[in-house]
């Protein structure tokens, strides 16, 4: 209700609450080198303090042509500029035999709030992909593009072309607010516009203000001594403790996976699909570390409700509380989800309200149906037409004897008068097509064999890049998931389940970039051709899964799932989703939040 009174931090039940939660810190984070060392802050905090607001020695490192790499410290700083240093791991053994340096290159990720680009921007991004990168565009699980294979000597050329398209890579990675995702449902034109506008406003407002990006990559003019005089108004010298991710969702679709992120806004709609305000969620996140139970994925809590005019201020308040309260000593426990676990939701909300200058209202009712995309043509409530194309793992490339995604979307961009939207499920929407243009777009889709859908399991799948470029990958993901789905589709067909939508996601490591812990079937790389199998998440992305079978071989995945598919086919109730069934039937335990993720794991009964 709007007359909600400010809350006090509770101490009930009894003394349990006060002993469970820590006392929050006061003041801003340490940003002086000596004080940071004395306090035992993590190495990354020292890098940020000494960086001159994200400059480091990057400019000098680009001039060192003897290696395709940069220094370790600059490798951390360059993330704030939207890049990761990588190498082709497929080539490591051969290059090591020849005593050659690793095949270094950079992954570059763009900041595209809400995933919306114009046809003209698409053509520039296509040109960059075929000129400087590995010939492909990759739509990510965070509604933006990234390039792979850009060598050091081409970095500045690439960044200048990105800038010329009125785009950038600032804060696409690093300890900052990263690319803001927004709902893409084309049928809800007004609500989508409100979601996009909020996402764009948040992205622009919470953008780092340092001029380092323009100085280093665009040869921008540097004011001598300017870095000493400059003050980053929101972030300060040390920015955030870890990455921070914000999404804006519009029910009934949760395709942005609002519960998997640090901060979320859920649109509350009236009967005419107009946004009356936003429910605010905090404390979600996917990453964990194998074998370390003090790390875990977490679904976000619904903290309250705010009016549209307060949403931007709420976003800044939530992020600055995390800036000041987040763990700067242990990076693996530095995300907002751990801050909520340490200090409690009530204390966190009270501090947000203090900085906001007013109380949040209580959350309003809402309902999500799923977290997958709607494929094919859709007409919006404004009369415009939208085509959602299925792009396997977001890899926009020309497939030999298959879909010509790169060429086909280039041809569409040359004639399209609307815009393109990326989805959080790695797909592409050709959006805002007029009725008169629809036939022309359809002809280009058919001519290049672009896919307007796929089998039920495949169209509900996403995968991270993993090998060969990601340095964190323990196992395959993007390259392996298609063949696994081939196997599982056969199994589902044998049980009459071909058209049942079941979400499946795969990652090469437990960092969880493809959000596997909220998929009904989640596979997380454990080692070469070995995975943890997680089951039992909710179809709408609101509940975590549970570890069902640890460290199984890739060849064993179908065998582990087939009897569960058979049981589901026999005993499911009308409208019951796979994840819900597995819990009801007693195959796997329901996961609560936080540390409960690691409790009561494994198969609860034999699958026959």
mmCIF file with all atom_site columns, C-alpha atoms in Angstrom, residues 271-386:
data_model
loop_
_atom_site.group_PDB
_atom_site.id
_atom_site.type_symbol
_atom_site.label_atom_id
_atom_site.label_alt_id
_atom_site.label_comp_id
_atom_site.label_asym_id
_atom_site.label_entity_id
_atom_site.label_seq_id
_atom_site.pdbx_PDB_ins_code
_atom_site.Cartn_x
_atom_site.Cartn_y
_atom_site.Cartn_z
_atom_site.occupancy
_atom_site.B_iso_or_equiv
_atom_site.pdbx_formal_charge
_atom_site.auth_seq_id
_atom_site.auth_comp_id
_atom_site.auth_asym_id
_atom_site.auth_atom_id
_atom_site.pdbx_PDB_model_num
ATOM 1   C CA . UNK A 1 271 ? -6.305 -3.619  -17.431 1.00 0.00 ? 271 UNK A CA 1
ATOM 2   C CA . UNK A 1 272 ? -5.093 -1.654  -20.464 1.00 0.00 ? 272 UNK A CA 1
ATOM 3   C CA . UNK A 1 273 ? -1.506 -2.931  -20.145 1.00 0.00 ? 273 UNK A CA 1
ATOM 4   C CA . UNK A 1 274 ? -0.250 0.398   -18.832 1.00 0.00 ? 274 UNK A CA 1
ATOM 5   C CA . UNK A 1 275 ? 2.522  0.395   -16.220 1.00 0.00 ? 275 UNK A CA 1
ATOM 6   C CA . UNK A 1 276 ? 1.280  1.674   -12.855 1.00 0.00 ? 276 UNK A CA 1
ATOM 7   C CA . UNK A 1 277 ? 4.542  0.982   -11.036 1.00 0.00 ? 277 UNK A CA 1
ATOM 8   C CA . UNK A 1 278 ? 7.230  -1.591  -10.427 1.00 0.00 ? 278 UNK A CA 1
ATOM 9   C CA . UNK A 1 279 ? 7.822  -4.389  -7.945  1.00 0.00 ? 279 UNK A CA 1
ATOM 10  C CA . UNK A 1 280 ? 11.479 -4.301  -6.915  1.00 0.00 ? 280 UNK A CA 1
ATOM 11  C CA . UNK A 1 281 ? 13.531 -7.500  -6.581  1.00 0.00 ? 281 UNK A CA 1
ATOM 12  C CA . UNK A 1 282 ? 17.008 -7.775  -5.038  1.00 0.00 ? 282 UNK A CA 1
ATOM 13  C CA . UNK A 1 283 ? 19.649 -10.401 -4.392  1.00 0.00 ? 283 UNK A CA 1
ATOM 14  C CA . UNK A 1 284 ? 19.573 -12.760 -7.356  1.00 0.00 ? 284 UNK A CA 1
ATOM 15  C CA . UNK A 1 285 ? 22.647 -14.221 -9.009  1.00 0.00 ? 285 UNK A CA 1
ATOM 16  C CA . UNK A 1 286 ? 23.846 -17.418 -10.658 1.00 0.00 ? 286 UNK A CA 1
ATOM 17  C CA . UNK A 1 287 ? 27.554 -17.845 -10.008 1.00 0.00 ? 287 UNK A CA 1
ATOM 18  C CA . UNK A 1 288 ? 29.089 -20.360 -7.603  1.00 0.00 ? 288 UNK A CA 1
ATOM 19  C CA . UNK A 1 289 ? 32.294 -22.365 -7.209  1.00 0.00 ? 289 UNK A CA 1
ATOM 20  C CA . UNK A 1 290 ? 32.427 -26.151 -7.405  1.00 0.00 ? 290 UNK A CA 1
ATOM 21  C CA . UNK A 1 291 ? 33.035 -27.712 -4.001  1.00 0.00 ? 291 UNK A CA 1
ATOM 22  C CA . UNK A 1 292 ? 32.723 -24.461 -2.018  1.00 0.00 ? 292 UNK A CA 1
ATOM 23  C CA . UNK A 1 293 ? 29.395 -24.446 -0.184  1.00 0.00 ? 293 UNK A CA 1
ATOM 24  C CA . UNK A 1 294 ? 29.787 -20.834 0.931   1.00 0.00 ? 294 UNK A CA 1
ATOM 25  C CA . UNK A 1 295 ? 29.091 -19.934 -2.686  1.00 0.00 ? 295 UNK A CA 1
ATOM 26  C CA . UNK A 1 296 ? 25.710 -20.592 -4.289  1.00 0.00 ? 296 UNK A CA 1
ATOM 27  C CA . UNK A 1 297 ? 23.204 -19.307 -6.825  1.00 0.00 ? 297 UNK A CA 1
ATOM 28  C CA . UNK A 1 298 ? 20.245 -17.399 -5.394  1.00 0.00 ? 298 UNK A CA 1
ATOM 29  C CA . UNK A 1 299 ? 16.868 -16.204 -6.625  1.00 0.00 ? 299 UNK A CA 1
ATOM 30  C CA . UNK A 1 300 ? 16.000 -12.592 -5.891  1.00 0.00 ? 300 UNK A CA 1
ATOM 31  C CA . UNK A 1 301 ? 13.623 -11.527 -3.118  1.00 0.00 ? 301 UNK A CA 1
ATOM 32  C CA . UNK A 1 302 ? 10.674 -9.260  -3.906  1.00 0.00 ? 302 UNK A CA 1
ATOM 33  C CA . UNK A 1 303 ? 11.516 -6.263  -1.706  1.00 0.00 ? 303 UNK A CA 1
ATOM 34  C CA . UNK A 1 304 ? 8.611  -3.897  -2.375  1.00 0.00 ? 304 UNK A CA 1
ATOM 35  C CA . UNK A 1 305 ? 6.861  -1.642  -4.894  1.00 0.00 ? 305 UNK A CA 1
ATOM 36  C CA . UNK A 1 306 ? 7.702  1.794   -6.244  1.00 0.00 ? 306 UNK A CA 1
ATOM 37  C CA . UNK A 1 307 ? 5.928  4.305   -8.450  1.00 0.00 ? 307 UNK A CA 1
ATOM 38  C CA . UNK A 1 308 ? 7.286  4.936   -11.965 1.00 0.00 ? 308 UNK A CA 1
ATOM 39  C CA . UNK A 1 309 ? 8.765  8.309   -11.024 1.00 0.00 ? 309 UNK A CA 1
ATOM 40  C CA . UNK A 1 310 ? 10.816 6.704   -8.223  1.00 0.00 ? 310 UNK A CA 1
ATOM 41  C CA . UNK A 1 311 ? 12.244 3.722   -10.109 1.00 0.00 ? 311 UNK A CA 1
ATOM 42  C CA . UNK A 1 312 ? 15.470 5.391   -11.227 1.00 0.00 ? 312 UNK A CA 1
ATOM 43  C CA . UNK A 1 313 ? 16.184 6.627   -7.706  1.00 0.00 ? 313 UNK A CA 1
ATOM 44  C CA . UNK A 1 314 ? 15.473 3.152   -6.339  1.00 0.00 ? 314 UNK A CA 1
ATOM 45  C CA . UNK A 1 315 ? 18.014 1.666   -8.763  1.00 0.00 ? 315 UNK A CA 1
ATOM 46  C CA . UNK A 1 316 ? 20.709 4.081   -7.625  1.00 0.00 ? 316 UNK A CA 1
ATOM 47  C CA . UNK A 1 317 ? 19.878 3.547   -3.953  1.00 0.00 ? 317 UNK A CA 1
ATOM 48  C CA . UNK A 1 318 ? 20.063 -0.253  -4.236  1.00 0.00 ? 318 UNK A CA 1
ATOM 49  C CA . UNK A 1 319 ? 23.344 -0.101  -6.134  1.00 0.00 ? 319 UNK A CA 1
ATOM 50  C CA . UNK A 1 320 ? 24.971 2.352   -3.724  1.00 0.00 ? 320 UNK A CA 1
ATOM 51  C CA . UNK A 1 321 ? 24.006 0.268   -0.691  1.00 0.00 ? 321 UNK A CA 1
ATOM 52  C CA . UNK A 1 322 ? 25.725 -2.672  -2.367  1.00 0.00 ? 322 UNK A CA 1
ATOM 53  C CA . UNK A 1 323 ? 28.674 -0.385  -3.131  1.00 0.00 ? 323 UNK A CA 1
ATOM 54  C CA . UNK A 1 324 ? 29.044 0.377   0.577   1.00 0.00 ? 324 UNK A CA 1
ATOM 55  C CA . UNK A 1 325 ? 27.969 -2.945  2.130   1.00 0.00 ? 325 UNK A CA 1
ATOM 56  C CA . UNK A 1 326 ? 29.390 -5.477  -0.331  1.00 0.00 ? 326 UNK A CA 1
ATOM 57  C CA . UNK A 1 327 ? 32.315 -7.732  0.622   1.00 0.00 ? 327 UNK A CA 1
ATOM 58  C CA . UNK A 1 328 ? 35.564 -6.210  -0.657  1.00 0.00 ? 328 UNK A CA 1
ATOM 59  C CA . UNK A 1 329 ? 37.829 -8.739  1.061   1.00 0.00 ? 329 UNK A CA 1
ATOM 60  C CA . UNK A 1 330 ? 36.581 -11.985 -0.510  1.00 0.00 ? 330 UNK A CA 1
ATOM 61  C CA . UNK A 1 331 ? 35.530 -11.566 -4.144  1.00 0.00 ? 331 UNK A CA 1
ATOM 62  C CA . UNK A 1 332 ? 33.748 -14.910 -4.355  1.00 0.00 ? 332 UNK A CA 1
ATOM 63  C CA . UNK A 1 333 ? 31.316 -13.580 -1.711  1.00 0.00 ? 333 UNK A CA 1
ATOM 64  C CA . UNK A 1 334 ? 31.060 -10.028 -3.024  1.00 0.00 ? 334 UNK A CA 1
ATOM 65  C CA . UNK A 1 335 ? 27.815 -10.100 -5.048  1.00 0.00 ? 335 UNK A CA 1
ATOM 66  C CA . UNK A 1 336 ? 24.611 -8.529  -3.719  1.00 0.00 ? 336 UNK A CA 1
ATOM 67  C CA . UNK A 1 337 ? 23.113 -11.970 -3.018  1.00 0.00 ? 337 UNK A CA 1
ATOM 68  C CA . UNK A 1 338 ? 25.743 -12.514 -0.308  1.00 0.00 ? 338 UNK A CA 1
ATOM 69  C CA . UNK A 1 339 ? 25.172 -9.011  1.057   1.00 0.00 ? 339 UNK A CA 1
ATOM 70  C CA . UNK A 1 340 ? 21.482 -9.867  1.544   1.00 0.00 ? 340 UNK A CA 1
ATOM 71  C CA . UNK A 1 341 ? 22.438 -13.147 3.218   1.00 0.00 ? 341 UNK A CA 1
ATOM 72  C CA . UNK A 1 342 ? 24.905 -11.387 5.554   1.00 0.00 ? 342 UNK A CA 1
ATOM 73  C CA . UNK A 1 343 ? 22.803 -8.434  6.668   1.00 0.00 ? 343 UNK A CA 1
ATOM 74  C CA . UNK A 1 344 ? 19.211 -9.535  5.999   1.00 0.00 ? 344 UNK A CA 1
ATOM 75  C CA . UNK A 1 345 ? 16.564 -8.213  3.632   1.00 0.00 ? 345 UNK A CA 1
ATOM 76  C CA . UNK A 1 346 ? 14.915 -6.026  6.276   1.00 0.00 ? 346 UNK A CA 1
ATOM 77  C CA . UNK A 1 347 ? 18.132 -4.132  7.048   1.00 0.00 ? 347 UNK A CA 1
ATOM 78  C CA . UNK A 1 348 ? 18.902 -3.782  3.359   1.00 0.00 ? 348 UNK A CA 1
ATOM 79  C CA . UNK A 1 349 ? 15.430 -2.439  2.581   1.00 0.00 ? 349 UNK A CA 1
ATOM 80  C CA . UNK A 1 350 ? 15.598 0.023   5.460   1.00 0.00 ? 350 UNK A CA 1
ATOM 81  C CA . UNK A 1 351 ? 18.863 1.447   4.130   1.00 0.00 ? 351 UNK A CA 1
ATOM 82  C CA . UNK A 1 352 ? 17.483 1.684   0.587   1.00 0.00 ? 352 UNK A CA 1
ATOM 83  C CA . UNK A 1 353 ? 14.457 3.576   1.901   1.00 0.00 ? 353 UNK A CA 1
ATOM 84  C CA . UNK A 1 354 ? 16.721 5.886   3.897   1.00 0.00 ? 354 UNK A CA 1
ATOM 85  C CA . UNK A 1 355 ? 18.670 6.799   0.762   1.00 0.00 ? 355 UNK A CA 1
ATOM 86  C CA . UNK A 1 356 ? 15.486 7.037   -1.287  1.00 0.00 ? 356 UNK A CA 1
ATOM 87  C CA . UNK A 1 357 ? 13.968 9.412   1.249   1.00 0.00 ? 357 UNK A CA 1
ATOM 88  C CA . UNK A 1 358 ? 10.660 7.565   1.370   1.00 0.00 ? 358 UNK A CA 1
ATOM 89  C CA . UNK A 1 359 ? 9.336  4.070   2.094   1.00 0.00 ? 359 UNK A CA 1
ATOM 90  C CA . UNK A 1 360 ? 8.676  1.469   -0.553  1.00 0.00 ? 360 UNK A CA 1
ATOM 91  C CA . UNK A 1 361 ? 5.109  0.202   -0.757  1.00 0.00 ? 361 UNK A CA 1
ATOM 92  C CA . UNK A 1 362 ? 4.333  -3.475  -0.317  1.00 0.00 ? 362 UNK A CA 1
ATOM 93  C CA . UNK A 1 363 ? 4.724  -5.588  -3.444  1.00 0.00 ? 363 UNK A CA 1
ATOM 94  C CA . UNK A 1 364 ? 1.727  -5.968  -5.762  1.00 0.00 ? 364 UNK A CA 1
ATOM 95  C CA . UNK A 1 365 ? 0.420  -9.297  -7.109  1.00 0.00 ? 365 UNK A CA 1
ATOM 96  C CA . UNK A 1 366 ? 1.903  -10.521 -10.404 1.00 0.00 ? 366 UNK A CA 1
ATOM 97  C CA . UNK A 1 367 ? 2.186  -13.764 -12.331 1.00 0.00 ? 367 UNK A CA 1
ATOM 98  C CA . UNK A 1 368 ? 4.752  -15.124 -14.761 1.00 0.00 ? 368 UNK A CA 1
ATOM 99  C CA . UNK A 1 369 ? 3.965  -17.986 -17.130 1.00 0.00 ? 369 UNK A CA 1
ATOM 100 C CA . UNK A 1 370 ? 7.393  -18.892 -18.517 1.00 0.00 ? 370 UNK A CA 1
ATOM 101 C CA . UNK A 1 371 ? 10.862 -17.585 -19.303 1.00 0.00 ? 371 UNK A CA 1
ATOM 102 C CA . UNK A 1 372 ? 11.092 -18.561 -22.981 1.00 0.00 ? 372 UNK A CA 1
ATOM 103 C CA . UNK A 1 373 ? 10.583 -16.549 -26.173 1.00 0.00 ? 373 UNK A CA 1
ATOM 104 C CA . UNK A 1 374 ? 7.590  -16.407 -28.518 1.00 0.00 ? 374 UNK A CA 1
ATOM 105 C CA . UNK A 1 375 ? 8.679  -17.444 -32.010 1.00 0.00 ? 375 UNK A CA 1
ATOM 106 C CA . UNK A 1 376 ? 7.346  -16.475 -35.408 1.00 0.00 ? 376 UNK A CA 1
ATOM 107 C CA . UNK A 1 377 ? 5.203  -13.458 -36.255 1.00 0.00 ? 377 UNK A CA 1
ATOM 108 C CA . UNK A 1 378 ? 3.354  -11.475 -33.595 1.00 0.00 ? 378 UNK A CA 1
ATOM 109 C CA . UNK A 1 379 ? 1.195  -8.404  -34.022 1.00 0.00 ? 379 UNK A CA 1
ATOM 110 C CA . UNK A 1 380 ? 1.548  -5.840  -31.268 1.00 0.00 ? 380 UNK A CA 1
ATOM 111 C CA . UNK A 1 381 ? -1.311 -3.917  -29.717 1.00 0.00 ? 381 UNK A CA 1
ATOM 112 C CA . UNK A 1 382 ? -0.124 -0.936  -31.777 1.00 0.00 ? 382 UNK A CA 1
ATOM 113 C CA . UNK A 1 383 ? -0.620 -2.777  -35.088 1.00 0.00 ? 383 UNK A CA 1
ATOM 114 C CA . UNK A 1 384 ? 3.097  -3.258  -35.808 1.00 0.00 ? 384 UNK A CA 1
ATOM 115 C CA . UNK A 1 385 ? 4.446  -6.695  -36.735 1.00 0.00 ? 385 UNK A CA 1
ATOM 116 C CA . UNK A 1 386 ? 7.372  -8.496  -35.083 1.00 0.00 ? 386 UNK A CA 1
#
